[in-house]
CSV table of C-alpha atoms and ligand atoms in Angstrom, one decimal:
chain,number,residue,atom,x,y,z
A,10,MET,CA,-4.5,-13.0,16.2
A,11,SER,CA,-1.3,-14.9,17.0
A,12,THR,CA,1.1,-16.6,14.2
A,13,ASP,CA,0.0,-20.2,15.8
A,14,MET,CA,-2.9,-19.8,12.8
A,15,PHE,CA,-0.2,-20.0,10.2
A,16,ALA,CA,0.3,-23.1,8.6
A,17,ALA,CA,2.6,-23.1,5.6
A,18,ARG,CA,1.4,-26.2,4.3
A,19,GLU,CA,-2.1,-25.4,4.1
A,20,THR,CA,-1.5,-21.7,2.2
A,21,ASP,CA,-1.5,-21.1,-1.4
A,22,THR,CA,-1.4,-17.4,-1.4
A,23,LEU,CA,0.8,-15.7,1.6
A,24,ILE,CA,-0.4,-12.1,1.3
A,25,TRP,CA,1.0,-8.9,3.8
A,26,ILE,CA,-1.2,-5.8,3.7
A,27,SER,CA,0.2,-2.9,5.3
A,28,GLY,CA,-2.3,-0.5,7.0
A,29,ALA,CA,-5.1,-3.5,6.9
A,30,SER,CA,-6.8,-1.8,10.4
A,31,SER,CA,-8.6,0.8,8.3
A,32,GLY,CA,-9.7,2.0,5.0
A,33,ILE,CA,-8.8,0.7,2.1
A,34,GLY,CA,-6.2,-1.7,3.6
A,35,ALA,CA,-9.0,-3.0,5.8
A,36,ALA,CA,-11.3,-3.5,2.4
A,37,LEU,CA,-8.4,-5.4,0.9
A,38,ALA,CA,-8.3,-7.9,3.8
A,39,ALA,CA,-11.8,-8.1,3.8
A,40,THR,CA,-12.2,-9.3,0.1
A,41,VAL,CA,-9.2,-11.5,-0.7
A,42,PRO,CA,-10.0,-13.4,-3.8
A,43,PHE,CA,-8.0,-16.2,-3.3
A,44,ASP,CA,-8.5,-19.8,-1.3
A,45,ARG,CA,-6.3,-20.8,1.0
A,46,ALA,CA,-4.8,-17.4,1.7
A,47,HIS,CA,-3.1,-16.3,5.2
A,48,VAL,CA,-3.2,-12.7,5.4
A,49,VAL,CA,-0.9,-10.7,7.7
A,50,ASP,CA,-1.8,-7.1,9.0
A,51,ILE,CA,1.4,-4.8,9.5
A,52,SER,CA,0.1,-1.7,11.4
A,53,ARG,CA,-0.1,-0.3,15.1
A,54,SER,CA,-3.8,-1.2,15.9
A,55,GLY,CA,-4.8,-4.0,14.1
A,56,GLY,CA,-8.2,-5.8,14.2
A,57,ALA,CA,-8.9,-6.7,10.9
A,58,PRO,CA,-10.9,-10.4,11.6
A,59,GLY,CA,-9.2,-13.4,10.4
A,60,VAL,CA,-6.1,-11.6,9.9
A,61,GLU,CA,-2.7,-12.4,11.8
A,62,HIS,CA,-1.6,-8.9,13.0
A,63,LEU,CA,2.4,-7.9,13.0
A,64,PRO,CA,2.5,-4.7,14.9
A,65,ALA,CA,4.7,-1.9,13.8
A,66,ASP,CA,4.7,1.6,13.8
A,67,LEU,CA,6.2,2.2,9.9
A,68,SER,CA,6.9,5.7,10.8
A,69,ASP,CA,9.7,4.2,13.1
A,70,PRO,CA,12.6,2.7,11.0
A,71,SER,CA,13.8,0.6,13.5
A,72,SER,CA,10.7,-1.3,12.8
A,73,TRP,CA,11.6,-2.3,9.2
A,74,ALA,CA,14.3,-4.9,9.9
A,75,MET,CA,11.5,-7.0,11.6
A,76,ILE,CA,9.3,-6.8,8.8
A,77,GLU,CA,12.1,-8.0,6.1
A,78,ALA,CA,12.9,-11.0,8.7
A,79,HIS,CA,9.2,-11.8,8.7
A,80,PHE,CA,9.2,-11.9,4.7
A,81,VAL,CA,12.5,-13.9,4.5
A,82,ALA,CA,11.1,-16.3,7.3
A,83,ARG,CA,7.6,-16.6,5.7
A,84,LEU,CA,9.0,-17.1,2.4
A,85,GLY,CA,12.0,-19.0,2.7
A,86,GLY,CA,11.4,-22.5,1.2
A,87,ALA,CA,7.5,-21.6,1.1
A,88,GLU,CA,5.5,-23.8,-1.5
A,89,ALA,CA,2.6,-21.5,-1.8
A,90,LYS,CA,1.7,-20.6,-5.5
A,91,GLN,CA,2.0,-17.0,-4.8
A,92,ALA,CA,3.2,-14.0,-2.4
A,93,ILE,CA,1.7,-10.5,-2.4
A,94,PHE,CA,2.7,-7.8,-0.6
A,95,VAL,CA,0.2,-4.6,-0.8
A,96,HIS,CA,1.7,-1.7,1.2
A,97,SER,CA,-1.2,0.7,2.0
A,98,ALA,CA,-0.3,2.4,5.1
A,99,GLY,CA,-0.1,6.3,4.7
A,100,THR,CA,-0.8,9.4,6.5
A,101,LEU,CA,-1.7,12.9,5.4
A,102,GLU,CA,-0.7,14.2,8.8
A,103,PRO,CA,0.6,16.7,9.5
A,104,ILE,CA,-1.5,18.8,7.1
A,105,GLY,CA,-0.3,22.4,6.4
A,106,PRO,CA,2.4,24.3,5.0
A,107,ALA,CA,6.2,23.4,4.9
A,108,GLY,CA,7.8,25.9,7.3
A,109,THR,CA,5.0,25.9,9.4
A,110,VAL,CA,4.1,22.4,10.8
A,111,ASP,CA,5.4,20.4,13.7
A,112,SER,CA,8.7,19.2,12.9
A,113,ALA,CA,8.7,16.1,14.3
A,114,ALA,CA,5.2,15.1,12.6
A,115,TYR,CA,6.6,16.2,9.4
A,116,THR,CA,9.7,13.8,9.9
A,117,ARG,CA,7.4,11.0,10.4
A,118,ASN,CA,5.2,11.6,7.5
A,119,VAL,CA,8.8,11.7,5.3
A,120,LEU,CA,9.6,8.1,6.8
A,121,LEU,CA,6.0,6.8,6.9
A,122,ASN,CA,4.9,7.8,3.2
A,123,SER,CA,8.3,8.0,1.6
A,124,ALA,CA,11.3,5.9,3.1
A,125,ALA,CA,9.2,3.0,4.4
A,126,PRO,CA,7.6,2.0,0.9
A,127,GLN,CA,11.1,2.1,-0.8
A,128,VAL,CA,12.9,0.1,2.1
A,129,LEU,CA,9.8,-2.3,3.0
A,130,GLY,CA,9.6,-2.7,-1.2
A,131,HIS,CA,13.2,-3.6,-1.4
A,132,ALA,CA,12.9,-6.1,1.6
A,133,PHE,CA,10.1,-7.8,0.0
A,134,LEU,CA,11.9,-8.0,-3.3
A,135,LYS,CA,15.0,-9.6,-1.5
A,136,ALA,CA,13.0,-12.2,0.4
A,137,ALA,CA,10.9,-13.1,-2.9
A,138,ALA,CA,14.2,-13.7,-4.9
A,139,GLY,CA,14.5,-17.0,-4.1
A,140,PHE,CA,10.8,-17.6,-4.2
A,141,SER,CA,9.4,-20.5,-6.4
A,142,GLY,CA,5.9,-18.9,-7.0
A,143,GLU,CA,4.3,-15.8,-8.6
A,144,ALA,CA,5.3,-12.4,-6.5
A,145,HIS,CA,3.4,-9.0,-6.8
A,146,LEU,CA,4.2,-5.8,-4.9
A,147,TYR,CA,1.5,-3.3,-5.0
A,148,LEU,CA,2.1,0.4,-3.5
A,149,LEU,CA,-0.6,2.4,-3.0
A,150,SER,CA,-0.1,6.1,-4.8
A,151,SER,CA,-2.3,8.8,-5.3
A,152,GLY,CA,-3.5,11.4,-7.8
A,153,ALA,CA,-1.1,14.0,-5.3
A,154,ALA,CA,1.8,12.6,-7.2
A,155,ARG,CA,1.0,14.4,-9.9
A,156,SER,CA,-1.4,17.5,-9.0
A,157,ALA,CA,0.4,20.2,-6.3
A,158,TYR,CA,-1.9,20.5,-3.2
A,159,ALA,CA,-0.9,23.3,-0.8
A,160,GLY,CA,-0.7,21.7,2.7
A,161,TRP,CA,0.8,18.1,1.3
A,162,SER,CA,4.0,18.7,0.7
A,163,SER,CA,5.6,15.7,1.8
A,164,TYR,CA,2.6,13.6,1.1
A,165,GLY,CA,2.9,14.7,-2.5
A,166,ALA,CA,6.4,14.2,-2.8
A,167,SER,CA,6.3,10.8,-1.2
A,168,LYS,CA,3.5,9.5,-3.8
A,169,ALA,CA,5.7,10.8,-6.7
A,170,ALA,CA,8.8,9.1,-5.0
A,171,VAL,CA,6.5,5.7,-5.0
A,172,ASP,CA,5.7,6.0,-8.7
A,173,GLN,CA,9.0,6.7,-9.6
A,174,TRP,CA,10.6,3.8,-7.4
A,175,VAL,CA,8.4,1.5,-9.0
A,176,ARG,CA,9.2,2.6,-12.4
A,177,ALA,CA,12.8,1.7,-11.9
A,178,ALA,CA,12.0,-1.4,-9.9
A,179,GLY,CA,9.9,-2.5,-12.6
A,180,LEU,CA,12.5,-2.2,-15.0
A,181,GLU,CA,15.0,-4.4,-12.7
A,182,GLN,CA,12.7,-7.1,-12.4
A,183,THR,CA,12.1,-7.3,-16.0
A,184,GLN,CA,15.7,-7.8,-16.3
A,185,ARG,CA,15.6,-10.4,-13.7
A,186,ALA,CA,13.1,-12.5,-15.8
A,187,GLU,CA,15.0,-11.7,-18.8
A,188,GLU,CA,17.9,-13.7,-17.1
A,189,GLY,CA,15.7,-16.4,-16.1
A,190,LEU,CA,15.6,-15.5,-12.3
A,191,PRO,CA,12.4,-15.3,-10.2
A,192,SER,CA,10.8,-12.0,-10.5
A,193,CYS,CA,8.2,-9.9,-8.8
A,194,ARG,CA,5.7,-7.8,-10.4
A,195,VAL,CA,6.0,-4.2,-9.0
A,196,VAL,CA,3.0,-1.9,-9.6
A,197,ALA,CA,2.2,1.5,-8.0
A,198,VAL,CA,-2.2,2.0,-7.6
A,199,THR,CA,-3.7,5.3,-7.6
A,200,PRO,CA,-7.3,4.2,-5.8
A,201,GLY,CA,-9.4,7.5,-6.6
A,202,VAL,CA,-11.3,9.3,-4.0
A,203,VAL,CA,-12.2,6.6,-1.3
A,204,ALA,CA,-14.7,6.9,1.5
A,205,THR,CA,-12.2,6.2,4.4
A,206,SER,CA,-10.9,8.2,7.6
A,207,MET,CA,-8.2,9.5,5.5
A,208,GLN,CA,-11.2,11.7,3.4
A,209,ASP,CA,-13.1,12.6,6.7
A,210,GLN,CA,-9.7,13.7,7.9
A,211,ILE,CA,-9.4,16.0,4.7
A,212,ARG,CA,-12.7,17.8,5.1
A,213,ALA,CA,-12.1,18.3,8.7
A,214,THR,CA,-9.4,20.6,8.2
A,215,ASP,CA,-9.2,24.5,8.3
A,216,PRO,CA,-8.8,26.0,4.8
A,217,SER,CA,-5.6,27.7,6.1
A,218,ALA,CA,-3.9,24.5,6.5
A,219,PHE,CA,-5.6,22.8,3.0
A,220,PRO,CA,-7.0,25.9,0.9
A,221,ASP,CA,-8.5,22.7,-1.5
A,222,VAL,CA,-10.7,21.7,1.3
A,223,GLU,CA,-13.6,22.6,-0.6
A,224,LYS,CA,-13.1,20.5,-3.7
A,225,PHE,CA,-13.1,17.3,-1.2
A,226,LYS,CA,-16.4,18.5,0.4
A,227,GLY,CA,-17.8,18.8,-2.7
A,228,LEU,CA,-16.8,15.3,-3.9
A,229,TYR,CA,-18.3,14.1,-0.6
A,230,GLU,CA,-21.8,16.1,-1.0
A,231,ARG,CA,-22.2,14.5,-4.7
A,232,GLY,CA,-21.7,10.9,-3.4
A,233,GLU,CA,-18.7,10.8,-5.6
A,234,LEU,CA,-16.5,8.9,-3.3
A,235,ARG,CA,-15.8,5.2,-4.3
A,236,LYS,CA,-16.4,2.7,-1.7
A,237,PRO,CA,-13.1,1.2,-0.2
A,238,GLU,CA,-14.6,-2.5,-1.0
A,239,ASP,CA,-14.8,-1.3,-5.0
A,240,ALA,CA,-11.0,0.0,-4.4
A,241,ALA,CA,-10.1,-3.1,-3.1
A,242,ARG,CA,-11.5,-5.3,-5.7
A,243,GLY,CA,-10.0,-3.0,-8.3
A,244,ILE,CA,-6.6,-3.8,-6.5
A,245,TRP,CA,-7.2,-7.4,-6.2
A,246,SER,CA,-8.2,-7.2,-10.1
A,247,LEU,CA,-4.5,-6.7,-10.8
A,248,VAL,CA,-3.3,-9.7,-9.8
A,249,ASP,CA,-4.6,-11.5,-13.0
A,250,ARG,CA,-4.3,-8.6,-15.4
A,251,HIS,CA,-1.7,-8.2,-18.2
A,252,LEU,CA,0.5,-5.4,-16.7
A,253,ASP,CA,4.1,-4.1,-17.5
A,254,ASN,CA,6.4,-4.8,-14.7
A,255,GLY,CA,6.9,-1.0,-13.0
A,256,ALA,CA,3.3,0.0,-14.4
A,257,VAL,CA,1.6,3.2,-12.4
A,258,ILE,CA,-2.2,2.6,-12.5
A,259,ASP,CA,-5.0,4.7,-12.1
A,260,LEU,CA,-8.2,2.4,-10.8
A,261,ARG,CA,-10.4,5.0,-12.2
A,262,LYS,CA,-8.9,4.6,-15.9
A,263,LEU,CA,-9.1,0.8,-16.1
A,264,THR,CA,-11.5,-0.4,-18.6
B,26,NAP,N1,-8.7,7.4,0.7
B,26,NAP,C1,-8.5,7.9,-0.4
B,26,NAP,O1,-9.0,8.7,-1.1
B,26,NAP,C2,-7.1,7.8,-0.8
B,26,NAP,C3,-6.9,8.2,-2.2
B,26,NAP,C4,-5.5,8.4,-3.0
B,26,NAP,C5,-4.4,7.4,-2.1
B,26,NAP,N2,-5.0,7.1,-0.8
B,26,NAP,C6,-3.7,6.1,-0.2
B,26,NAP,O2,-4.4,5.0,0.2
B,26,NAP,C7,-3.8,4.0,1.1
B,26,NAP,C8,-4.6,4.0,2.4
B,26,NAP,O3,-5.3,5.2,3.0
B,26,NAP,P1,-6.9,4.9,3.4
B,26,NAP,O4,-7.5,6.1,3.0
B,26,NAP,O5,-7.2,3.6,3.8
B,26,NAP,O6,-6.7,5.5,5.1
B,26,NAP,P2,-6.8,5.1,6.4
B,26,NAP,O7,-8.2,4.6,6.4
B,26,NAP,O8,-6.4,6.7,7.3
B,26,NAP,O9,-5.7,3.9,6.8
B,26,NAP,C9,-4.4,4.1,7.0
B,26,NAP,C10,-3.7,3.0,7.4
B,26,NAP,O10,-2.5,3.2,7.7
B,26,NAP,C11,-1.9,2.6,8.9
B,26,NAP,N3,-0.8,3.7,9.2
B,26,NAP,C12,-0.9,5.2,9.6
B,26,NAP,N4,0.2,5.3,10.1
B,26,NAP,C13,0.9,4.2,10.4
B,26,NAP,C14,2.3,3.9,11.1
B,26,NAP,N5,2.9,4.8,11.5
B,26,NAP,N6,2.7,2.7,11.1
B,26,NAP,C15,1.9,1.9,10.5
B,26,NAP,N7,0.7,1.8,10.0
B,26,NAP,C16,0.2,3.3,9.7
B,26,NAP,C17,-3.2,2.9,9.9
B,26,NAP,O11,-3.0,1.6,10.9
B,26,NAP,P3,-2.6,2.0,12.1
B,26,NAP,O12,-3.5,3.4,12.7
B,26,NAP,O13,-3.7,0.6,13.0
B,26,NAP,O14,-1.4,2.3,12.3
B,26,NAP,C18,-4.5,2.2,8.7
B,26,NAP,O15,-4.5,1.1,8.5
B,26,NAP,C19,-2.6,5.4,1.8
B,26,NAP,O16,-1.5,5.2,1.1
B,26,NAP,C20,-3.2,6.9,1.1
B,26,NAP,O17,-2.3,7.7,0.4
B,26,NAP,C21,-5.9,7.0,-0.4
């Protein structure tokens, strides 16, 4: 979909979702609970209905400046009531022990999962610093931030990095609010085990690369995976909840 569909004066909520072409990101795009919202999908393939596609390979750092420029262009002088960036894009590839997997793929994993959330999160905060409405930043985390899984070293490290980045950025935004400056609420969200292509990929992995594969097959066989739409609604529900800035939330523990 072209950028021609964007009409600043008709938009109350500006939304960017990275990874809205699939899984949780696609479900987020399909369940936006706000009227007069304009949604931008930042991904390689796009295709989410009714959504503007900003094509980007987020494992390539040269794409990040273009996304910052997009945040700045849309938020500068915007009269919207709220702006939300949900960073959902992520990958498990390459699954397997560090020291054995392909080095170029391992580098892309680190850039996409660890570096992009921090740099794009920073870019959104910078663009939102002069925005007069409410700003929200949600970064997708995982139970792998706290539980170590053999075969997921860079994935787990990246989610731990997301959590700690959020804690620090949340403190900084609290300080801005105390100084009377525009601030953004920054939250890390663990969605639970959700039925997406990422879970399909996990179950298809050889145990030599991922020894815990049987645990995830069992969850699937017992019907214990969450629907992406339920995870998406849980994430959207955070917008109106009272949460500390810098909160690290597990959707399964929300009451
Ligand atoms: N599913 C779960 O059980 C689960 C559990 C815990 C946490 N999470 C987290 O939730 C988030 C979404 O996961 P999911 O399960 O929805 O996965 P998914 O269905 O595999 O979707 C991944 C999304 O990330 C995008 N993406 C991947 N590589 C990209 C790249 N290089 N550049 C730009 N976009 C890229 C994909 O878009 P393109 O391929 O079009 O680029 C796709 O839209 C991830 O951060 C994941 O770590 C998922």
